[in-house]
Coordinates of N, CA and C in Angstrom, one line a residue:
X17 N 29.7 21.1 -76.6 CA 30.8 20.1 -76.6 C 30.4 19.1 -75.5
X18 N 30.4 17.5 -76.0 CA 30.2 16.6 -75.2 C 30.9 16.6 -73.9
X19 N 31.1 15.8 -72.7 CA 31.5 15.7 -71.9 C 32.9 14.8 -71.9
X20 N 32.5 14.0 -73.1 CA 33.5 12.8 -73.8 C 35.1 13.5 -74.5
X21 N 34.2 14.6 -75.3 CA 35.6 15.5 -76.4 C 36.2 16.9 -75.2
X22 N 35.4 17.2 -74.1 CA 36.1 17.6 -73.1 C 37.1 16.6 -72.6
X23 N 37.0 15.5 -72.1 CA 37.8 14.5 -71.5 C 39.0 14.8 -72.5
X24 N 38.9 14.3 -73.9 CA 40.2 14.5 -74.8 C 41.0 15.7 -74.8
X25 N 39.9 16.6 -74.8 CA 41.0 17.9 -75.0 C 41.9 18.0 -73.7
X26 N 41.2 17.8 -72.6 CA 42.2 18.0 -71.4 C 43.3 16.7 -71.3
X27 N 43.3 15.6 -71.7 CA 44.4 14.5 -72.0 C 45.3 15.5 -72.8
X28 N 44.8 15.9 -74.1 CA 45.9 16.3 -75.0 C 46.7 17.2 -74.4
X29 N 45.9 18.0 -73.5 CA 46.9 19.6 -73.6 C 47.6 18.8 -72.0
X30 N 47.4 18.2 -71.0 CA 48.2 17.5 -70.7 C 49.9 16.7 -71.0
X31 N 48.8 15.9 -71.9 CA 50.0 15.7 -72.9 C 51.3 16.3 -73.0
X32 N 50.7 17.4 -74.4 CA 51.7 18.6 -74.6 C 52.4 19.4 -73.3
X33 N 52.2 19.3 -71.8 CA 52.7 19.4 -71.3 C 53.9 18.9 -70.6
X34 N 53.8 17.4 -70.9 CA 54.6 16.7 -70.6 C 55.5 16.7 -71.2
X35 N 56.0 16.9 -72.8 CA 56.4 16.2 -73.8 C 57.0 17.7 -74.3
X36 N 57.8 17.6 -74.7 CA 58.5 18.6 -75.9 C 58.8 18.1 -77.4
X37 N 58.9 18.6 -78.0 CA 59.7 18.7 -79.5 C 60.3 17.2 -79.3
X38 N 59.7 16.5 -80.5 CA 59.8 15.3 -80.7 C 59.8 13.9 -79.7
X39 N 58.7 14.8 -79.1 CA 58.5 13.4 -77.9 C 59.2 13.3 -76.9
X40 N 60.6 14.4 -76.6 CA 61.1 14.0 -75.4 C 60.8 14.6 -73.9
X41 N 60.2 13.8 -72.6 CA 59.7 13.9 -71.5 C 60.5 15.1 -71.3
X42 N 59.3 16.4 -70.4 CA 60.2 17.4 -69.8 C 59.4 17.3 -68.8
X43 N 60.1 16.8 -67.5 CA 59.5 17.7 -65.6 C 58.2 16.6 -65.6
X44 N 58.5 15.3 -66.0 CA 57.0 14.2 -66.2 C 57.4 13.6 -65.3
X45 N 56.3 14.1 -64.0 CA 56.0 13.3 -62.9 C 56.4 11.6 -62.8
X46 N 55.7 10.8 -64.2 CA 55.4 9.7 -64.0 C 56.5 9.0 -64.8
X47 N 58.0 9.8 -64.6 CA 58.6 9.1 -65.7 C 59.8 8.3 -64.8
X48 N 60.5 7.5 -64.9 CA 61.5 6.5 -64.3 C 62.6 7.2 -64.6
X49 N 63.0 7.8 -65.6 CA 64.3 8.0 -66.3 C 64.6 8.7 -64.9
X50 N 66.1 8.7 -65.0 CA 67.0 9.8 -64.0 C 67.1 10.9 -64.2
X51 N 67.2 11.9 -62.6 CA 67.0 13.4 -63.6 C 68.0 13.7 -64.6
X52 N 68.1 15.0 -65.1 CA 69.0 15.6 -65.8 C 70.5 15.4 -65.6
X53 N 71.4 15.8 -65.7 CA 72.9 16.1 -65.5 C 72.7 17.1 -65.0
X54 N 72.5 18.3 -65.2 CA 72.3 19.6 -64.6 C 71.9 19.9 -63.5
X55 N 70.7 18.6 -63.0 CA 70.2 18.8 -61.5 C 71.3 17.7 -60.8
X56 N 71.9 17.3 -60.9 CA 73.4 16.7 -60.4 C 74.1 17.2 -59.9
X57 N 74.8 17.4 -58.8 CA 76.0 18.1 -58.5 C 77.1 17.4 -58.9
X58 N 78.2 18.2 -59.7 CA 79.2 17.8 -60.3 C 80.3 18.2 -60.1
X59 N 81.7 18.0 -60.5 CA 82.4 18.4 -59.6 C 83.1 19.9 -60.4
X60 N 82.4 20.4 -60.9 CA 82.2 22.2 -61.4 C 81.3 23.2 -60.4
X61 N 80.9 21.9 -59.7 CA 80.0 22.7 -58.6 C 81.0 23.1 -57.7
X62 N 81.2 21.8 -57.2 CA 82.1 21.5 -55.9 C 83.7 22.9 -56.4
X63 N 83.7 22.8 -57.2 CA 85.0 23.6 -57.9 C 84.4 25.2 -57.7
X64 N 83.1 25.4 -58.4 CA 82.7 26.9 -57.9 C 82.7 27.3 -56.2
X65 N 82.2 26.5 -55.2 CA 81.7 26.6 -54.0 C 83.4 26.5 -53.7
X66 N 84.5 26.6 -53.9 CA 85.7 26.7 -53.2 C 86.2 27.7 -53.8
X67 N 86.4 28.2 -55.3 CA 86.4 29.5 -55.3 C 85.8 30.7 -56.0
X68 N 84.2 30.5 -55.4 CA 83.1 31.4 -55.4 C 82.7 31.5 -57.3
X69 N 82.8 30.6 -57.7 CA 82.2 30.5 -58.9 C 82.9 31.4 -59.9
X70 N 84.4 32.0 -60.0 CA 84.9 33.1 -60.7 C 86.1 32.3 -61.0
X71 N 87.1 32.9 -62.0 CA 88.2 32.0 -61.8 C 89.4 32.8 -61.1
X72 N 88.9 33.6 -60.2 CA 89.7 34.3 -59.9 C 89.3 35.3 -58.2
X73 N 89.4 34.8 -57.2 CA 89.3 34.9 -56.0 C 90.7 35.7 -55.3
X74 N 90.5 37.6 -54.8 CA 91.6 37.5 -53.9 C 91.2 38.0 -52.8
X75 N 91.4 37.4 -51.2 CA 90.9 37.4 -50.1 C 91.4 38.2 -49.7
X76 N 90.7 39.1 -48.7 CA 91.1 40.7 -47.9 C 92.3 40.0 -46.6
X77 N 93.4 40.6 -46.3 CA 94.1 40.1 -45.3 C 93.4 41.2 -44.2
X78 N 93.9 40.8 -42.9 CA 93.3 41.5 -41.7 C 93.7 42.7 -42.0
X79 N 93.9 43.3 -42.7 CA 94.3 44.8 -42.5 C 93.7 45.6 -43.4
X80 N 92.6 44.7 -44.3 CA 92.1 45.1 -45.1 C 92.4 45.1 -46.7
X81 N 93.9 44.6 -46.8 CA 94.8 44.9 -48.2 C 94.0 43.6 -48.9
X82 N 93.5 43.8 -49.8 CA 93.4 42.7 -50.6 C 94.8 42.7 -51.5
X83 N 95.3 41.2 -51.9 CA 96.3 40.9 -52.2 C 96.1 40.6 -53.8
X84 N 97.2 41.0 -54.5 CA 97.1 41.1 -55.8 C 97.5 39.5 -56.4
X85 N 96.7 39.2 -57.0 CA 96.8 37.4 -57.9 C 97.6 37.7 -59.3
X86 N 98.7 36.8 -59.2 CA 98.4 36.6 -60.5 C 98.1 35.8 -61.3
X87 N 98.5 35.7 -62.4 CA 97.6 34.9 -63.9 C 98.3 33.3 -63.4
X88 N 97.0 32.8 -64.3 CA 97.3 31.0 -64.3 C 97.7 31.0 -65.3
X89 N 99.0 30.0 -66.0 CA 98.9 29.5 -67.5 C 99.4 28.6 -67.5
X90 N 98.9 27.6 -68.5 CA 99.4 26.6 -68.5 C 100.4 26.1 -69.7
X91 N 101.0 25.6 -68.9 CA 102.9 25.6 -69.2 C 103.0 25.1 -71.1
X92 N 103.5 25.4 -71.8 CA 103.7 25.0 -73.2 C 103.7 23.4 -73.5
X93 N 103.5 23.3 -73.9 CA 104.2 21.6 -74.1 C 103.3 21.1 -72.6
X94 N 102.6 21.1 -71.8 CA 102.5 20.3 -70.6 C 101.0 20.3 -70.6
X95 N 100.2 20.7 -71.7 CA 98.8 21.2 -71.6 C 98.0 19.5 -71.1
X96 N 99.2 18.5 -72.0 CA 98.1 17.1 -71.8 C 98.9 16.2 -71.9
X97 N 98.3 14.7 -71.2 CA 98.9 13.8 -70.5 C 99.2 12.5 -70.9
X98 N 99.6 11.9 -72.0 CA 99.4 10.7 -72.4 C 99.8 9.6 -72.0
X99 N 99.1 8.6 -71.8 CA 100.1 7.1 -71.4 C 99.7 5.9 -72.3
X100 N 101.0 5.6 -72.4 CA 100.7 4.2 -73.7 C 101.8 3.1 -73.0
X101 N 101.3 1.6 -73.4 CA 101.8 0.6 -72.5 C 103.3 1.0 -72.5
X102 N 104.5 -0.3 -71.7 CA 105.4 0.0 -71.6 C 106.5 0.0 -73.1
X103 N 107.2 0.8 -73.1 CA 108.0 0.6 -74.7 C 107.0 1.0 -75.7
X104 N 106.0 2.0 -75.9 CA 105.1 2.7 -76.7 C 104.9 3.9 -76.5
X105 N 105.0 4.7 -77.5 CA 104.7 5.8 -77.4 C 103.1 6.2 -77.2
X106 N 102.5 7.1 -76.5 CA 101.4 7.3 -76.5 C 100.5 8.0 -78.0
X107 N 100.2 7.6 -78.3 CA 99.8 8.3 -79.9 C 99.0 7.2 -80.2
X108 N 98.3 7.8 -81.2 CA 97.2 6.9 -82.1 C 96.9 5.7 -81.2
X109 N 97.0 4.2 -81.6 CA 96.0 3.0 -81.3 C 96.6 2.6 -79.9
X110 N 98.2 3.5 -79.7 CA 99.0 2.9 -78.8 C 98.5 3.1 -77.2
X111 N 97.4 4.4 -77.7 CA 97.3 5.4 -76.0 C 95.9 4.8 -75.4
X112 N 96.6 4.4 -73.7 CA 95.7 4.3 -72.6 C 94.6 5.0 -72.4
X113 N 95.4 6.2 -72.0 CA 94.1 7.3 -71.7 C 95.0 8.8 -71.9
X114 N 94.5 9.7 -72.0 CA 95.2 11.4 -72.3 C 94.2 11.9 -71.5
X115 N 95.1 12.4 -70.5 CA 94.5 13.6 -69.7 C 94.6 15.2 -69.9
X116 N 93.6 16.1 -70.1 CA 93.6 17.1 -70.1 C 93.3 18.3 -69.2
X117 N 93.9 19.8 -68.8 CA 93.1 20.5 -68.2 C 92.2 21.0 -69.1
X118 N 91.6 21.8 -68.5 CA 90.1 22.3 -68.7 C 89.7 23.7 -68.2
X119 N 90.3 23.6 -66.7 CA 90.3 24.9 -66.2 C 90.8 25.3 -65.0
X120 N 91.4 26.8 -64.4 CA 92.1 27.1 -63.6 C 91.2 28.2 -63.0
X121 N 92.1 28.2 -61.5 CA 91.4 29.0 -61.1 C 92.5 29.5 -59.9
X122 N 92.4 30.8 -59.2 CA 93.6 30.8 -58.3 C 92.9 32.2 -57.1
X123 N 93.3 31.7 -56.2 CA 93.1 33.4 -55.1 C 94.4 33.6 -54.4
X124 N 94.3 34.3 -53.7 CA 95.9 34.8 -52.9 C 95.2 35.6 -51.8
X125 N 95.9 36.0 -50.9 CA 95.9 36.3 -49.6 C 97.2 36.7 -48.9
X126 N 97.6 38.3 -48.5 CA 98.8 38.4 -47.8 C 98.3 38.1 -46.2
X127 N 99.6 37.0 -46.0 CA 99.8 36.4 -44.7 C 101.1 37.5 -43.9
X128 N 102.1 37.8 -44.5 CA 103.3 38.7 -43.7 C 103.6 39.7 -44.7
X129 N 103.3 41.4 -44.2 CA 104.2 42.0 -45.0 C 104.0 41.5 -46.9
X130 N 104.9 41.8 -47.1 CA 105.1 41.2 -49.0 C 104.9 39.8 -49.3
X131 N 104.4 39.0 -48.8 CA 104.6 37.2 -48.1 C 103.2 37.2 -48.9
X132 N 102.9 36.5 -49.4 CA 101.1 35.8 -50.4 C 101.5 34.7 -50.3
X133 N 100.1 33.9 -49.8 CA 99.6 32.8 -49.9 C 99.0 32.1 -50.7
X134 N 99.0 31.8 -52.1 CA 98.3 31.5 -53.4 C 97.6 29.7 -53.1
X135 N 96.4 29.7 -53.6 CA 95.6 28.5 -54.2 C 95.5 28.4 -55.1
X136 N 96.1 27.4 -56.4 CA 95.7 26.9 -57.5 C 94.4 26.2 -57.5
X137 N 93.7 26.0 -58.3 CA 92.7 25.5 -58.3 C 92.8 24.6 -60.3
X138 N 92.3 23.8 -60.0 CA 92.8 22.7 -61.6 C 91.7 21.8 -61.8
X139 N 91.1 21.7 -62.9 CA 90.0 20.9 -63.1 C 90.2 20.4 -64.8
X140 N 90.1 19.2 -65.1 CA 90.7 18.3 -66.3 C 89.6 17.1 -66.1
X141 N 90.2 16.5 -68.0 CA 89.3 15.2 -67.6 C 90.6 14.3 -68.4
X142 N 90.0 12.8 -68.6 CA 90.7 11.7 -68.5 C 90.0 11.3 -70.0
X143 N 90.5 11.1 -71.3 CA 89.8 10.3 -72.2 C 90.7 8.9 -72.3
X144 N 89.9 7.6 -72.1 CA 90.2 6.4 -72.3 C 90.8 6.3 -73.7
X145 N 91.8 5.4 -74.0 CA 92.8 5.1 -75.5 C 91.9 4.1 -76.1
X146 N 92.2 3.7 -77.5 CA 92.0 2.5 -78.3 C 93.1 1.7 -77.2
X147 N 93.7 1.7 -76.6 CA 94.6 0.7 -76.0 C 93.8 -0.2 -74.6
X148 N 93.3 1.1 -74.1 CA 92.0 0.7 -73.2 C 92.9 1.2 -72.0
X149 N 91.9 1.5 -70.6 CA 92.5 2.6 -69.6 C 92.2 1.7 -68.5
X150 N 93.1 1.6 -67.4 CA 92.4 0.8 -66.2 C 91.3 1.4 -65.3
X151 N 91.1 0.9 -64.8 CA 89.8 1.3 -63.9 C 89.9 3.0 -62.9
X152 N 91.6 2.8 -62.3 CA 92.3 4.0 -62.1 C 93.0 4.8 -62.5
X153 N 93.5 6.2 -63.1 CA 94.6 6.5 -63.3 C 94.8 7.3 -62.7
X154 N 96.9 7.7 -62.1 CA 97.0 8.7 -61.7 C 97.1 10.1 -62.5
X155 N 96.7 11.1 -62.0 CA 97.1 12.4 -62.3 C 98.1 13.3 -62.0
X156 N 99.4 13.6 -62.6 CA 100.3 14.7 -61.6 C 100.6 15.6 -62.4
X157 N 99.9 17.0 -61.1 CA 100.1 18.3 -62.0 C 101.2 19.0 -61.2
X158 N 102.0 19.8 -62.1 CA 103.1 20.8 -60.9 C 102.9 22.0 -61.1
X159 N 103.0 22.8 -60.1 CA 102.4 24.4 -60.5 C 103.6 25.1 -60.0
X160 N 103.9 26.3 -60.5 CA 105.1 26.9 -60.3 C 104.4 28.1 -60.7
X161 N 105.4 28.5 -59.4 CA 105.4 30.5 -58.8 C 106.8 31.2 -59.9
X162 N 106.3 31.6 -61.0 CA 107.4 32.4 -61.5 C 107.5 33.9 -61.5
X163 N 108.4 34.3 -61.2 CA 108.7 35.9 -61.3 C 109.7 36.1 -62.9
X164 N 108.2 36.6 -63.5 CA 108.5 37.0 -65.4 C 110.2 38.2 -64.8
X165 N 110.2 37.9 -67.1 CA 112.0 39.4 -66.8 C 112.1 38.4 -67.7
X166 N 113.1 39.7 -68.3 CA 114.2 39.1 -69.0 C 114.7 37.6 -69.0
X167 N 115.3 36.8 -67.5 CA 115.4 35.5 -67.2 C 114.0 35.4 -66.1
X168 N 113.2 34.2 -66.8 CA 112.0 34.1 -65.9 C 113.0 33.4 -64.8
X169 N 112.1 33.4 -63.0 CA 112.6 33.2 -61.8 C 112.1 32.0 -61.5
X170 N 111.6 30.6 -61.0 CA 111.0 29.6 -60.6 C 111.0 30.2 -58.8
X171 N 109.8 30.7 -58.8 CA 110.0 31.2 -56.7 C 110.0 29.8 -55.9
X172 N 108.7 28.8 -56.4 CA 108.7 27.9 -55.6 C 107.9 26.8 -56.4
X173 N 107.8 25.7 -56.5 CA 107.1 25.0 -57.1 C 106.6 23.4 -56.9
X174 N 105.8 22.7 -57.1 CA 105.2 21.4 -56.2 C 104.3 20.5 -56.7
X175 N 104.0 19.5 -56.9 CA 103.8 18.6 -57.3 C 102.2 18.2 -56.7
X176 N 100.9 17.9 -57.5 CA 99.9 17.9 -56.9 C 99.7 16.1 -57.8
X177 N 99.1 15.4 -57.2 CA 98.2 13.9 -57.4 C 97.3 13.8 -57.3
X178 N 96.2 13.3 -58.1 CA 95.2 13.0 -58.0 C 94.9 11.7 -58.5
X179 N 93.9 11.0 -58.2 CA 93.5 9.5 -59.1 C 92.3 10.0 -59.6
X180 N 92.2 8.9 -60.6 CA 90.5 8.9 -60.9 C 90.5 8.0 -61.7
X181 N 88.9 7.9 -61.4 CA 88.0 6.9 -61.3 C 87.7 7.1 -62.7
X182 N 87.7 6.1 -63.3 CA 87.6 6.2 -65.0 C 86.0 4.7 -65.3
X183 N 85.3 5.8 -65.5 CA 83.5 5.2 -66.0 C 83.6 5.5 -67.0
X184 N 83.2 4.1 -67.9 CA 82.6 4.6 -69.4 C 83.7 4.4 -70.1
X185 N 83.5 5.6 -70.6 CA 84.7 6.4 -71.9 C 86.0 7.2 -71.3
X186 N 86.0 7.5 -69.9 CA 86.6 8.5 -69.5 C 86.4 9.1 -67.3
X187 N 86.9 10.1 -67.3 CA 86.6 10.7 -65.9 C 86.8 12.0 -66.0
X188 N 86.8 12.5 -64.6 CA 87.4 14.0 -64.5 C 87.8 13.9 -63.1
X189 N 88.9 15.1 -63.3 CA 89.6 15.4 -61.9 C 89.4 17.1 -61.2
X190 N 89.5 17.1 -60.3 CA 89.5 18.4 -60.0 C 90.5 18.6 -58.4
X191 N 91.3 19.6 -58.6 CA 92.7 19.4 -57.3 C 92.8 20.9 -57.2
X192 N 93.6 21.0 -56.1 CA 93.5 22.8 -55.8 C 95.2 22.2 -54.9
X193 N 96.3 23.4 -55.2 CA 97.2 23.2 -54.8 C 97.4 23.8 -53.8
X194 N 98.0 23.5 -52.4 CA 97.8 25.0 -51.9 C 99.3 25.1 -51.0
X195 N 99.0 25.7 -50.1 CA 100.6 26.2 -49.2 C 101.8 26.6 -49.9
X196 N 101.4 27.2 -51.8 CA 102.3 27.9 -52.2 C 102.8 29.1 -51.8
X197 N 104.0 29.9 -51.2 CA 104.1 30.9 -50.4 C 105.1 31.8 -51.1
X198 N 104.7 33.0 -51.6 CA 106.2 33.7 -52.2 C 105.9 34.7 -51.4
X199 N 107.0 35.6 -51.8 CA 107.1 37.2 -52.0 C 106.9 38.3 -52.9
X200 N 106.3 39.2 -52.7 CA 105.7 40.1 -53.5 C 106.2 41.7 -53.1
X201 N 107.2 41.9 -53.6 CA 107.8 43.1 -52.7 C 106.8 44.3 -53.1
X202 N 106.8 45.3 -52.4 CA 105.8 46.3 -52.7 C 105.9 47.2 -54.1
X203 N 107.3 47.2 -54.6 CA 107.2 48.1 -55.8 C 106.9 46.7 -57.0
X204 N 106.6 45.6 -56.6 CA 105.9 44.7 -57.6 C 104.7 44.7 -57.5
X205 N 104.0 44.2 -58.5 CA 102.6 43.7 -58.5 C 102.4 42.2 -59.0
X206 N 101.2 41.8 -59.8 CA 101.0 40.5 -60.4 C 101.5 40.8 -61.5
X207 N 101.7 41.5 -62.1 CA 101.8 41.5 -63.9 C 103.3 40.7 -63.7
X208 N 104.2 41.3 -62.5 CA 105.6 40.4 -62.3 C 105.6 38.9 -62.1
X209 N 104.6 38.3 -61.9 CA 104.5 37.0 -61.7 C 103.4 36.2 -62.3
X210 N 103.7 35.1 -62.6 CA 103.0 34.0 -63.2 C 103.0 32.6 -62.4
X211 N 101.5 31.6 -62.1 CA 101.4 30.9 -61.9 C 101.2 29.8 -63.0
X212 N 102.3 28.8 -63.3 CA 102.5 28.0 -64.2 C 101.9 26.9 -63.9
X213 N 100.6 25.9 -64.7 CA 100.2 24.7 -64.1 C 100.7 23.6 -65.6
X214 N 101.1 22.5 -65.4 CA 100.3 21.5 -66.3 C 101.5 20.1 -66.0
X215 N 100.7 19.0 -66.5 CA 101.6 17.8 -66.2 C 102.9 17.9 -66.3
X216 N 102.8 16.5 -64.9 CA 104.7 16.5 -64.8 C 104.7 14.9 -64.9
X217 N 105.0 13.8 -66.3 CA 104.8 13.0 -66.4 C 106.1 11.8 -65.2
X218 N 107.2 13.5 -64.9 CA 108.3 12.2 -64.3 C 108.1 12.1 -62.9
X219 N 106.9 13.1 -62.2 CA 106.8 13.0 -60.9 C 105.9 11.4 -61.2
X220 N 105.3 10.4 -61.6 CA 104.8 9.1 -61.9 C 106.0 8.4 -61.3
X221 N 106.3 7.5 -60.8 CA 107.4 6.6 -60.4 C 107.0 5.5 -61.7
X222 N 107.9 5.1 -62.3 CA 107.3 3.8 -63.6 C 107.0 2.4 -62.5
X223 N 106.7 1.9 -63.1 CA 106.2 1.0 -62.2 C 106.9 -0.2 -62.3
X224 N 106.6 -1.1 -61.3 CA 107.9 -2.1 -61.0 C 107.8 -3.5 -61.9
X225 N 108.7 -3.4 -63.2 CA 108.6 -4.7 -63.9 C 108.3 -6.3 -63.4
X226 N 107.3 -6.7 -64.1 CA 106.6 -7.6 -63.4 C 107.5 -8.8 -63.7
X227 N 107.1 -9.5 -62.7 CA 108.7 -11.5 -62.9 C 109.9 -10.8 -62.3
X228 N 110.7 -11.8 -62.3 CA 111.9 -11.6 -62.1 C 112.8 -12.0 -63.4
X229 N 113.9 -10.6 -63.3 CA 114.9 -10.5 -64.4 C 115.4 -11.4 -64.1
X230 N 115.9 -12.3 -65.9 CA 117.0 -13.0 -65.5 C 117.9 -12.4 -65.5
X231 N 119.3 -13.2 -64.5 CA 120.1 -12.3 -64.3 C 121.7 -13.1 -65.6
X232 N 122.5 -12.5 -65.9 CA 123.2 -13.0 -66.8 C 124.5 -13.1 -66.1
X233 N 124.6 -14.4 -67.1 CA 125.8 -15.2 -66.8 C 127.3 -15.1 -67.3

């Protein structure tokens, strides 16, 4: 074999190194494009490294008692978040943007006795309307400590905000609620309680009609 058809064969199998199934660049030194998505940190990352990649974290208290969690759900009717201009319903051509969760996560920790300390953790994104979405929108989630029965209990419950930054088509959010505090008497466990998450469109203040009203005569 010439020294010439050596040269080629080592181009090609180069080549085929570079390149996958249908021509697209994989791990090519010489290429401009941006990396991957995957070599990105995103905010699923930042969301695992707060609670250890699980959706479900419960921290040993000094005495050793790990503290029992309970379940996340998100509330009926509150799963998602629509905005459509003023005097429209958000639906079809009408809607800004609809926000969704995505995913939950929660740990606990006893601080006194029967006393837990719970973190919500909440991760959603933002799809832009045919109406068109502004550059910001707010997010407000409320999570509530229920003690299940016969008549569910509301223990304690709070209001979380977030903005976001809407690129493209859309965004995402990611919020962790925290300094939720109940009681957990000892002949309960978690199965007695539920942590409730999802939009609370009236914690939004509407916003202040632009001009001045005329006033009538």
């Amino acid at each position: 074999m010439t020294s010439h058809k050596r040269a080629l064969l080592a181009f090609a199998a180069a080549a085929a190194l570079l390149t996958g199934c249908g021509g697209t660049t994989i791990n090519n030194p010489f290429s401009t494009a941006p990396p991957p998505v995957e070599e990105l940190p995103t905010i699923s990352d930042r969301f695992d490294q707060l609670f250890g990649g699980g959706g479900k974290v419960s921290e040993t208290s000094a005495d050793g008692t790990e503290a029992d969690c309970p379940l996340v759900k998100i509330r009926a009717g509150a799963s998602t978040y629509g905005v459509a201009p003023p005097g429209k319903q958000p639906v079809a051509s009408e809607l800004n943007y609809q926000a969704t969760i995505t995913r939950t996560a929660r740990d606990c920790r006893r601080v006194n006795g029967g006393q837990i300390a719970a973190r919500i953790g909440i991760q959603g994104r933002v799809i832009a309307g045919p109406a068109g979405a502004p550059a910001t929108v707010e997010v407000p989630v409320r999570v509530a400590v229920v003690q299940t029965g016969v008549q569910e209990r509301v223990l304690t419950t709070k209001v979380y905000r977030t903005t976001v930054s809407m690129t493209g088509d859309g965004g995402a959010f990611s919020l962790v609620g925290e300094d939720l505090l109940f009681n957990m008497p000892q002949q309960l466990t978690s199965d007695n309680y539920v942590f409730y998450v999802g939009f609370d469109p009236q914690a939004i203040a509407p916003a202040a009609p632009s001009g001045a009203r005329a006033r009538r005569r």
